[in-house]
N, CA and C atoms as an extended XYZ file, in Angstrom:
357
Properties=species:S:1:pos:R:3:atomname:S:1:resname:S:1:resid:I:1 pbc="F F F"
N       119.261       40.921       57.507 N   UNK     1
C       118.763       41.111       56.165 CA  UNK     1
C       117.418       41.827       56.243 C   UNK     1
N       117.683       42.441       55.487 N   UNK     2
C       115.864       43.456       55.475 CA  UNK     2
C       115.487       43.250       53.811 C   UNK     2
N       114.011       43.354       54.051 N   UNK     3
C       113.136       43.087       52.816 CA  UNK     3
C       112.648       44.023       52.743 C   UNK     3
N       112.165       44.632       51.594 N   UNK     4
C       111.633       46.047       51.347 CA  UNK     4
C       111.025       45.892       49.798 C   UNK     4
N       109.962       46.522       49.791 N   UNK     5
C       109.223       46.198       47.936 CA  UNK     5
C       108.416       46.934       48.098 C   UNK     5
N       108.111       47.535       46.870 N   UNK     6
C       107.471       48.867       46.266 CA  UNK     6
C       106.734       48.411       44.963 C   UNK     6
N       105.814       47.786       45.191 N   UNK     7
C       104.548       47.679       44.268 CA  UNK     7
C       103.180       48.185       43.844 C   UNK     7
N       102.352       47.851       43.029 N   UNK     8
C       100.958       48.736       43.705 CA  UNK     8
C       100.475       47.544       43.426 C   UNK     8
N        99.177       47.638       44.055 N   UNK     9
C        97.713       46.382       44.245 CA  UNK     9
C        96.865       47.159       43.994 C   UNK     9
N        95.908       46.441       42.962 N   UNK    10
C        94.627       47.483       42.407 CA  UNK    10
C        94.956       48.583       41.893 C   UNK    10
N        96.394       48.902       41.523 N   UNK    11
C        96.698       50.676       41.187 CA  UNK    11
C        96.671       51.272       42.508 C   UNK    11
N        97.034       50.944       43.404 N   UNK    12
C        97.061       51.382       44.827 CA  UNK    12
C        98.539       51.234       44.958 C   UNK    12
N        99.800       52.303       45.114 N   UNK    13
C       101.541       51.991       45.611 CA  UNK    13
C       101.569       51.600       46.722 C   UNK    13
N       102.395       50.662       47.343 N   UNK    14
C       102.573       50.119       48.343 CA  UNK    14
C       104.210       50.131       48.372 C   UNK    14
N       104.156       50.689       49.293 N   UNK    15
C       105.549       50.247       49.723 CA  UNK    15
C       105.942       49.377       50.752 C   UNK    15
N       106.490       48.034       51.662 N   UNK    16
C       106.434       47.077       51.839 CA  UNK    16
C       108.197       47.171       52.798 C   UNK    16
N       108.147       46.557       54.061 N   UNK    17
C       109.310       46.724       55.134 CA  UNK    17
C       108.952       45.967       56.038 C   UNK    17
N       110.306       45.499       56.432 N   UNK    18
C       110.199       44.018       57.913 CA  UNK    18
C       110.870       45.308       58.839 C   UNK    18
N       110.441       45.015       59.907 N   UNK    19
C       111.214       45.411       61.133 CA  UNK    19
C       112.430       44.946       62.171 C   UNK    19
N       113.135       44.498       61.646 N   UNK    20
C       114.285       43.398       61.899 CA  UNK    20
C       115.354       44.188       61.953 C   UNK    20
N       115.960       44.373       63.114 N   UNK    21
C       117.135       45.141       63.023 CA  UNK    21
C       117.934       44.889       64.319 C   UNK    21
N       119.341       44.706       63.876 N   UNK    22
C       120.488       44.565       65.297 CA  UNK    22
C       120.998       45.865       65.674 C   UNK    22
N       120.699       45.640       66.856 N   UNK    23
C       120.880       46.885       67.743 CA  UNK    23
C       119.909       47.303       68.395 C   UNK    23
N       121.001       48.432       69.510 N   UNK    24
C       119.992       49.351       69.856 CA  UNK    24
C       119.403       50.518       69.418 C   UNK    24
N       119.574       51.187       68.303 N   UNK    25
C       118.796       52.389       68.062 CA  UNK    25
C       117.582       52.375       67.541 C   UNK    25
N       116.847       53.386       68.612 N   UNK    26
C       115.031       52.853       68.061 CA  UNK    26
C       115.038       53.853       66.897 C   UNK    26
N       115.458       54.673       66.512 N   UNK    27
C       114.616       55.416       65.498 CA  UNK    27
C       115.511       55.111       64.151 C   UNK    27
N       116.471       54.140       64.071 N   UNK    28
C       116.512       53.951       62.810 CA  UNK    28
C       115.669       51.870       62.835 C   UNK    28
N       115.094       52.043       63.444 N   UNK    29
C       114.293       50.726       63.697 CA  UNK    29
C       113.291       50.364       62.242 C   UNK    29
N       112.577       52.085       62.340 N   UNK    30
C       111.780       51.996       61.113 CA  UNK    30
C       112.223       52.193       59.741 C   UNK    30
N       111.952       51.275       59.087 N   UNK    31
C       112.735       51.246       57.961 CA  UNK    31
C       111.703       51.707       56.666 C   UNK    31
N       110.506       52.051       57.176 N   UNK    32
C       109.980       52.988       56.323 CA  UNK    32
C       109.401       54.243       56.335 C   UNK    32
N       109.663       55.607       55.538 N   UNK    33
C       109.670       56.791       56.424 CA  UNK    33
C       108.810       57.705       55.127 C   UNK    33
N       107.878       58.106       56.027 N   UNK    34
C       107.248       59.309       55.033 CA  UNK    34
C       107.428       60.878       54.936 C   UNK    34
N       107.788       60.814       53.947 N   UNK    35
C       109.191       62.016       54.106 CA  UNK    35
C       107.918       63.134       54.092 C   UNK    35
N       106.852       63.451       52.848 N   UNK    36
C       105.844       64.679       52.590 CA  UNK    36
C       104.758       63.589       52.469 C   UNK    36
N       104.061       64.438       51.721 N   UNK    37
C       102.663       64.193       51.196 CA  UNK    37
C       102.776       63.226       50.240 C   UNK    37
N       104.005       63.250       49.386 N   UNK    38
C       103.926       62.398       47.949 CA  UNK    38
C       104.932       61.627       47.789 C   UNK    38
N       106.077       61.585       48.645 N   UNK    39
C       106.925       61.127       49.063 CA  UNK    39
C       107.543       60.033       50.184 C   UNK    39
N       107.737       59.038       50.204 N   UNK    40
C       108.101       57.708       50.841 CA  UNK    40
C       109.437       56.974       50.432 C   UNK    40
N       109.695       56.699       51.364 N   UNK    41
C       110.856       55.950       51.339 CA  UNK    41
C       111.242       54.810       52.301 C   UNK    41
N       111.738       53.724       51.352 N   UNK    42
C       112.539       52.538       52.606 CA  UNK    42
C       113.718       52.721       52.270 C   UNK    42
N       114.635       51.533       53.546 N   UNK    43
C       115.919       51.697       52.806 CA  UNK    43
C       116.139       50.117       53.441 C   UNK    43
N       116.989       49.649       53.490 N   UNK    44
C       117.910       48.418       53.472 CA  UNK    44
C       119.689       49.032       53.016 C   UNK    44
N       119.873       48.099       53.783 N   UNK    45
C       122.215       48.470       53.924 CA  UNK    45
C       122.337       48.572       55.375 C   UNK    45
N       123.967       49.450       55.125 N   UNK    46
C       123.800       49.662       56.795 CA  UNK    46
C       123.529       50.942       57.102 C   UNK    46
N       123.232       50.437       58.605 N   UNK    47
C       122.848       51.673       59.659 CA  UNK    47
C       123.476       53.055       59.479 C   UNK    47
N       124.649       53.123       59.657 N   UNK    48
C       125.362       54.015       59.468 CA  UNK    48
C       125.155       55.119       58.508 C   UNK    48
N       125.541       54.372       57.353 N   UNK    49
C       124.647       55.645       56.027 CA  UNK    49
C       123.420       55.539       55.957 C   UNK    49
N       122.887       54.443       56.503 N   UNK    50
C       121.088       54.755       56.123 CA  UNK    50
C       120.920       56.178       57.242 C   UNK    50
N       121.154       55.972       58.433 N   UNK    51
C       120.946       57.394       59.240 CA  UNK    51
C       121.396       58.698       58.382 C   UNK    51
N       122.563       58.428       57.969 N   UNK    52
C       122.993       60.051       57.088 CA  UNK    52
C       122.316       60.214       56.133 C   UNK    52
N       121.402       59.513       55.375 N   UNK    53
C       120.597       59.382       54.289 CA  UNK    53
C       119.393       59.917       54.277 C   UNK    53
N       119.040       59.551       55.914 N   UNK    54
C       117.741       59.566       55.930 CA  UNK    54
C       117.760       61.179       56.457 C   UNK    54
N       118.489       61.357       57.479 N   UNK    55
C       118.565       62.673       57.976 CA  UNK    55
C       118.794       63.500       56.778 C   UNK    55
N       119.306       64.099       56.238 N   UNK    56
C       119.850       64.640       54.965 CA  UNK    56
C       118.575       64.416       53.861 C   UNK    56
N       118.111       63.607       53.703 N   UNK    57
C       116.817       63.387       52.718 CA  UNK    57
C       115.550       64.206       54.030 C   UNK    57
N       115.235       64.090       55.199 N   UNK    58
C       114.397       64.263       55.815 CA  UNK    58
C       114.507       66.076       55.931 C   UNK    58
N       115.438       66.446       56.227 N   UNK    59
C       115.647       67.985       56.131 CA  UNK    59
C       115.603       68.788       54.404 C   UNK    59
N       116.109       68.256       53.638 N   UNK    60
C       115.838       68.712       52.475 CA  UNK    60
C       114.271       68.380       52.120 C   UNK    60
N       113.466       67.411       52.465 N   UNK    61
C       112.301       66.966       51.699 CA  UNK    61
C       110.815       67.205       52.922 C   UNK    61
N       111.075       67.259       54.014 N   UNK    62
C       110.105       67.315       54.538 CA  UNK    62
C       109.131       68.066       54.727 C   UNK    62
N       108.114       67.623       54.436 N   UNK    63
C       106.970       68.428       54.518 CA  UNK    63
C       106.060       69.108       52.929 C   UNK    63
N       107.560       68.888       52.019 N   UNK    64
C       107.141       69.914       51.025 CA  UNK    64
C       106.955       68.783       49.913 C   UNK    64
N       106.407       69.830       48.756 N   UNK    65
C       105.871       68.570       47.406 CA  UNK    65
C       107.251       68.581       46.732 C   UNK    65
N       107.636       67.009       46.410 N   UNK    66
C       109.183       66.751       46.283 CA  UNK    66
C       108.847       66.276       44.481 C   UNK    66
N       109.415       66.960       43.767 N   UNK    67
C       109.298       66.557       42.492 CA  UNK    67
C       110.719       65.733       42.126 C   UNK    67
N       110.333       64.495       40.813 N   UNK    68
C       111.287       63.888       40.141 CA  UNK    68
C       112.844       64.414       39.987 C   UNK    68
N       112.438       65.821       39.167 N   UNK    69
C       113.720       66.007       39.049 CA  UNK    69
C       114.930       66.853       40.167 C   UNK    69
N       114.073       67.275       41.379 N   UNK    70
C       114.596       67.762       42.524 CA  UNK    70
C       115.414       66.638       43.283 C   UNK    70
N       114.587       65.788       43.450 N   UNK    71
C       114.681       64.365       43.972 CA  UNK    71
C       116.331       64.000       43.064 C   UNK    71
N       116.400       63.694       42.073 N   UNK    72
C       117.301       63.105       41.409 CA  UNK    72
C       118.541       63.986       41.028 C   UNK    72
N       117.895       65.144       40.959 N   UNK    73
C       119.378       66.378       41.420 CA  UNK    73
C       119.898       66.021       43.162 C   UNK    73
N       119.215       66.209       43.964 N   UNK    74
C       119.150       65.875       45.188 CA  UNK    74
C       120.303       64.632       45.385 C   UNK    74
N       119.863       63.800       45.170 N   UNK    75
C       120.551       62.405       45.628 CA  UNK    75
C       121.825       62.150       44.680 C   UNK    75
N       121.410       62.664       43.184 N   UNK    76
C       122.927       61.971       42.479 CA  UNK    76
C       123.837       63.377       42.869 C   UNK    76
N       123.827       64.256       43.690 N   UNK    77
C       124.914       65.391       44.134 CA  UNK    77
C       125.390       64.864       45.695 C   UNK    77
N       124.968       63.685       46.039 N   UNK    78
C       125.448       63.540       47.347 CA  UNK    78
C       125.900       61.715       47.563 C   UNK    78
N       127.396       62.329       47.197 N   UNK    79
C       128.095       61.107       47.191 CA  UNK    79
C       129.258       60.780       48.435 C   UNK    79
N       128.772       61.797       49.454 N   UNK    80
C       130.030       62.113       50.868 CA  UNK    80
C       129.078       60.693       51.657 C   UNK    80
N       128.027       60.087       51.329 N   UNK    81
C       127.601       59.191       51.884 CA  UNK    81
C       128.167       57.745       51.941 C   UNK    81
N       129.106       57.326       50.536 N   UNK    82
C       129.275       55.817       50.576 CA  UNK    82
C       130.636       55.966       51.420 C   UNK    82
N       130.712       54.872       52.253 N   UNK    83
C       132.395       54.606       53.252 CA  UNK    83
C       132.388       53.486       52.585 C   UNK    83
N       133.114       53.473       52.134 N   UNK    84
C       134.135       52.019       51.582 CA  UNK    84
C       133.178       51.182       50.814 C   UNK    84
N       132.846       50.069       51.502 N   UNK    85
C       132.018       49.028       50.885 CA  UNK    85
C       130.676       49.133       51.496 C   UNK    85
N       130.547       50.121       52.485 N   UNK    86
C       129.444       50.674       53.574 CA  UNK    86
C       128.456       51.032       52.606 C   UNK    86
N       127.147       50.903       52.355 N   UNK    87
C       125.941       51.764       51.506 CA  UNK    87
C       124.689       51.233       52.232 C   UNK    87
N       123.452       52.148       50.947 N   UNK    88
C       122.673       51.795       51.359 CA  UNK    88
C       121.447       51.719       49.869 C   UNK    88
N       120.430       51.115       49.794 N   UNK    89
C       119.122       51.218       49.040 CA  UNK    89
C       118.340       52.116       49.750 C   UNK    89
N       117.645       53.314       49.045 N   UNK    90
C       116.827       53.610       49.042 CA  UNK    90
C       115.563       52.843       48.183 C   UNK    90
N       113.901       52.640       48.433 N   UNK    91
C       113.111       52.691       47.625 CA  UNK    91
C       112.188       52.978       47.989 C   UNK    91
N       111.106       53.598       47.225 N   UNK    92
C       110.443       54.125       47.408 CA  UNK    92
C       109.620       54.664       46.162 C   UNK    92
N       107.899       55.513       47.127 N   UNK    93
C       107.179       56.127       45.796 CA  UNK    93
C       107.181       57.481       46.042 C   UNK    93
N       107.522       58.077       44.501 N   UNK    94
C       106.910       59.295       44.575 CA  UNK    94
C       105.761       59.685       44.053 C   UNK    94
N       104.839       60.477       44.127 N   UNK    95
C       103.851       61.023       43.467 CA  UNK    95
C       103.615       62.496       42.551 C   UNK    95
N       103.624       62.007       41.324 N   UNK    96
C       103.379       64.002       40.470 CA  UNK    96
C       102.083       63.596       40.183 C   UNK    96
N       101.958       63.372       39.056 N   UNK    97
C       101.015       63.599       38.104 CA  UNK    97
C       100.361       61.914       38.153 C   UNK    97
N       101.439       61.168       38.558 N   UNK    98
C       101.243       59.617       38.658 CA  UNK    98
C       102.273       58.964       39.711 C   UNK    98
N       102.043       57.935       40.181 N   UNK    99
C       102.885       57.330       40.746 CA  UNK    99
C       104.253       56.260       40.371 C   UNK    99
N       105.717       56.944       41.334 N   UNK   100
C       106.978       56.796       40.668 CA  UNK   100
C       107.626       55.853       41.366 C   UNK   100
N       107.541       54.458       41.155 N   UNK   101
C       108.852       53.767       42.300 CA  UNK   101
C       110.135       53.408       41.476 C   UNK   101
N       110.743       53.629       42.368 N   UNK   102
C       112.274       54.297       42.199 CA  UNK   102
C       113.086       53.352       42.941 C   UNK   102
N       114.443       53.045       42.909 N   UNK   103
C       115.528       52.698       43.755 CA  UNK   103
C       116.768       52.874       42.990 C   UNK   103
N       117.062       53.399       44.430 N   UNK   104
C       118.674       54.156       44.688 CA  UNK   104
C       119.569       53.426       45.471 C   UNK   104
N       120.811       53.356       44.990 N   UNK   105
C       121.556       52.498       45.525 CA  UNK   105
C       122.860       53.446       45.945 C   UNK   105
N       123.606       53.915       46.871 N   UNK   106
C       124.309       54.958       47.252 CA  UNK   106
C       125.807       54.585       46.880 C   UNK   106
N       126.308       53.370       46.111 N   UNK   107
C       127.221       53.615       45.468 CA  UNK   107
C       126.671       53.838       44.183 C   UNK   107
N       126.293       53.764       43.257 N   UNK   108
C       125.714       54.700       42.205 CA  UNK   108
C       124.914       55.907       42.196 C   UNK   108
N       125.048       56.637       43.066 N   UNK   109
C       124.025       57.767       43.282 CA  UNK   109
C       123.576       58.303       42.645 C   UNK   109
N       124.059       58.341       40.698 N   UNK   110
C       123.642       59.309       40.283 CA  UNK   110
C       123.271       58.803       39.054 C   UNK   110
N       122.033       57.651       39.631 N   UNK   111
C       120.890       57.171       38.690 CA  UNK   111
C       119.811       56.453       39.618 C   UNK   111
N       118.802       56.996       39.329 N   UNK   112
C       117.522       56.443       39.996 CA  UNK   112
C       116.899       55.617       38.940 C   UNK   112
N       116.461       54.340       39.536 N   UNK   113
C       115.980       53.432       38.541 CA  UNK   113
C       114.097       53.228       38.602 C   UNK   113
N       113.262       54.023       38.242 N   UNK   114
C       112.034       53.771       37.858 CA  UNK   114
C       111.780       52.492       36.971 C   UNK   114
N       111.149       51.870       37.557 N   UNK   115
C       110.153       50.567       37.206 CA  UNK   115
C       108.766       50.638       38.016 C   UNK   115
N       107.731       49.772       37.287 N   UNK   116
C       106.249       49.482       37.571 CA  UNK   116
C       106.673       49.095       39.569 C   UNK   116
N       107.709       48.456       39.817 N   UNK   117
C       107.560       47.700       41.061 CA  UNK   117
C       109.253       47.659       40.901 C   UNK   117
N       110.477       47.258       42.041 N   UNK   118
C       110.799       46.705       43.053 CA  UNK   118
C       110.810       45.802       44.057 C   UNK   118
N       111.501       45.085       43.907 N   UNK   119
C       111.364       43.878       44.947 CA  UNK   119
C       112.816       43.305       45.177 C   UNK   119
């Protein structure tokens, strides 16, 4: 089970991850990943699609300033990710003009849910 929460303290976003994971692969170990500058993400589910998720989010988003509605074109067009009952949560903050936490759930892909916090 993994825990993951996306709050802010003081108006400060936090995004929030245990390191708990079966297996051996170290680099999906970290379960929280900073994709750009304004952009963050955890995830929780399984391994399997969280790797295709993350890879696929990390090549489209890295490095560059990732806006709302790129982001949400982005993810609700990529539905070759859920296997069966297999998924995953994304959450995470973005940053425009203000700060956005979001969660995505990869059998619904094609709605991102903004609230103050996540948990």
């Amino acid at each position: 089970m993994t825990l993951i929460a996306g709050l802010q303290f003081q108006g400060v976003p936090l995004l929030l991850g245990d390191f708990l994971i079966t297996g051996s692969r170290t680099y999906s170990l970290k379960k929280l990943h900073l994709i750009s500058h304004n952009f963050v993400v955890a995830w929780t589910g399984h391994l399997i699609v969280a790797e295709a998720v993350l890879r696929d989010v990390y090549n489209e988003f890295k490095g560059v300033t990732v806006s709302r509605e790129r982001l949400e074109q982005f993810l609700s067009n990529c539905t070759e990710w859920v296997e069966g009952d297999l998924g995953v949560h994304l959450m995470g903050w973005l940053i425009d003009s203000e700060p956005h936490c979001f969660l995505w759930n990869s059998h619904y892909p094609h709605q991102l849910y903004y609230e103050e916090a996540h948990i």
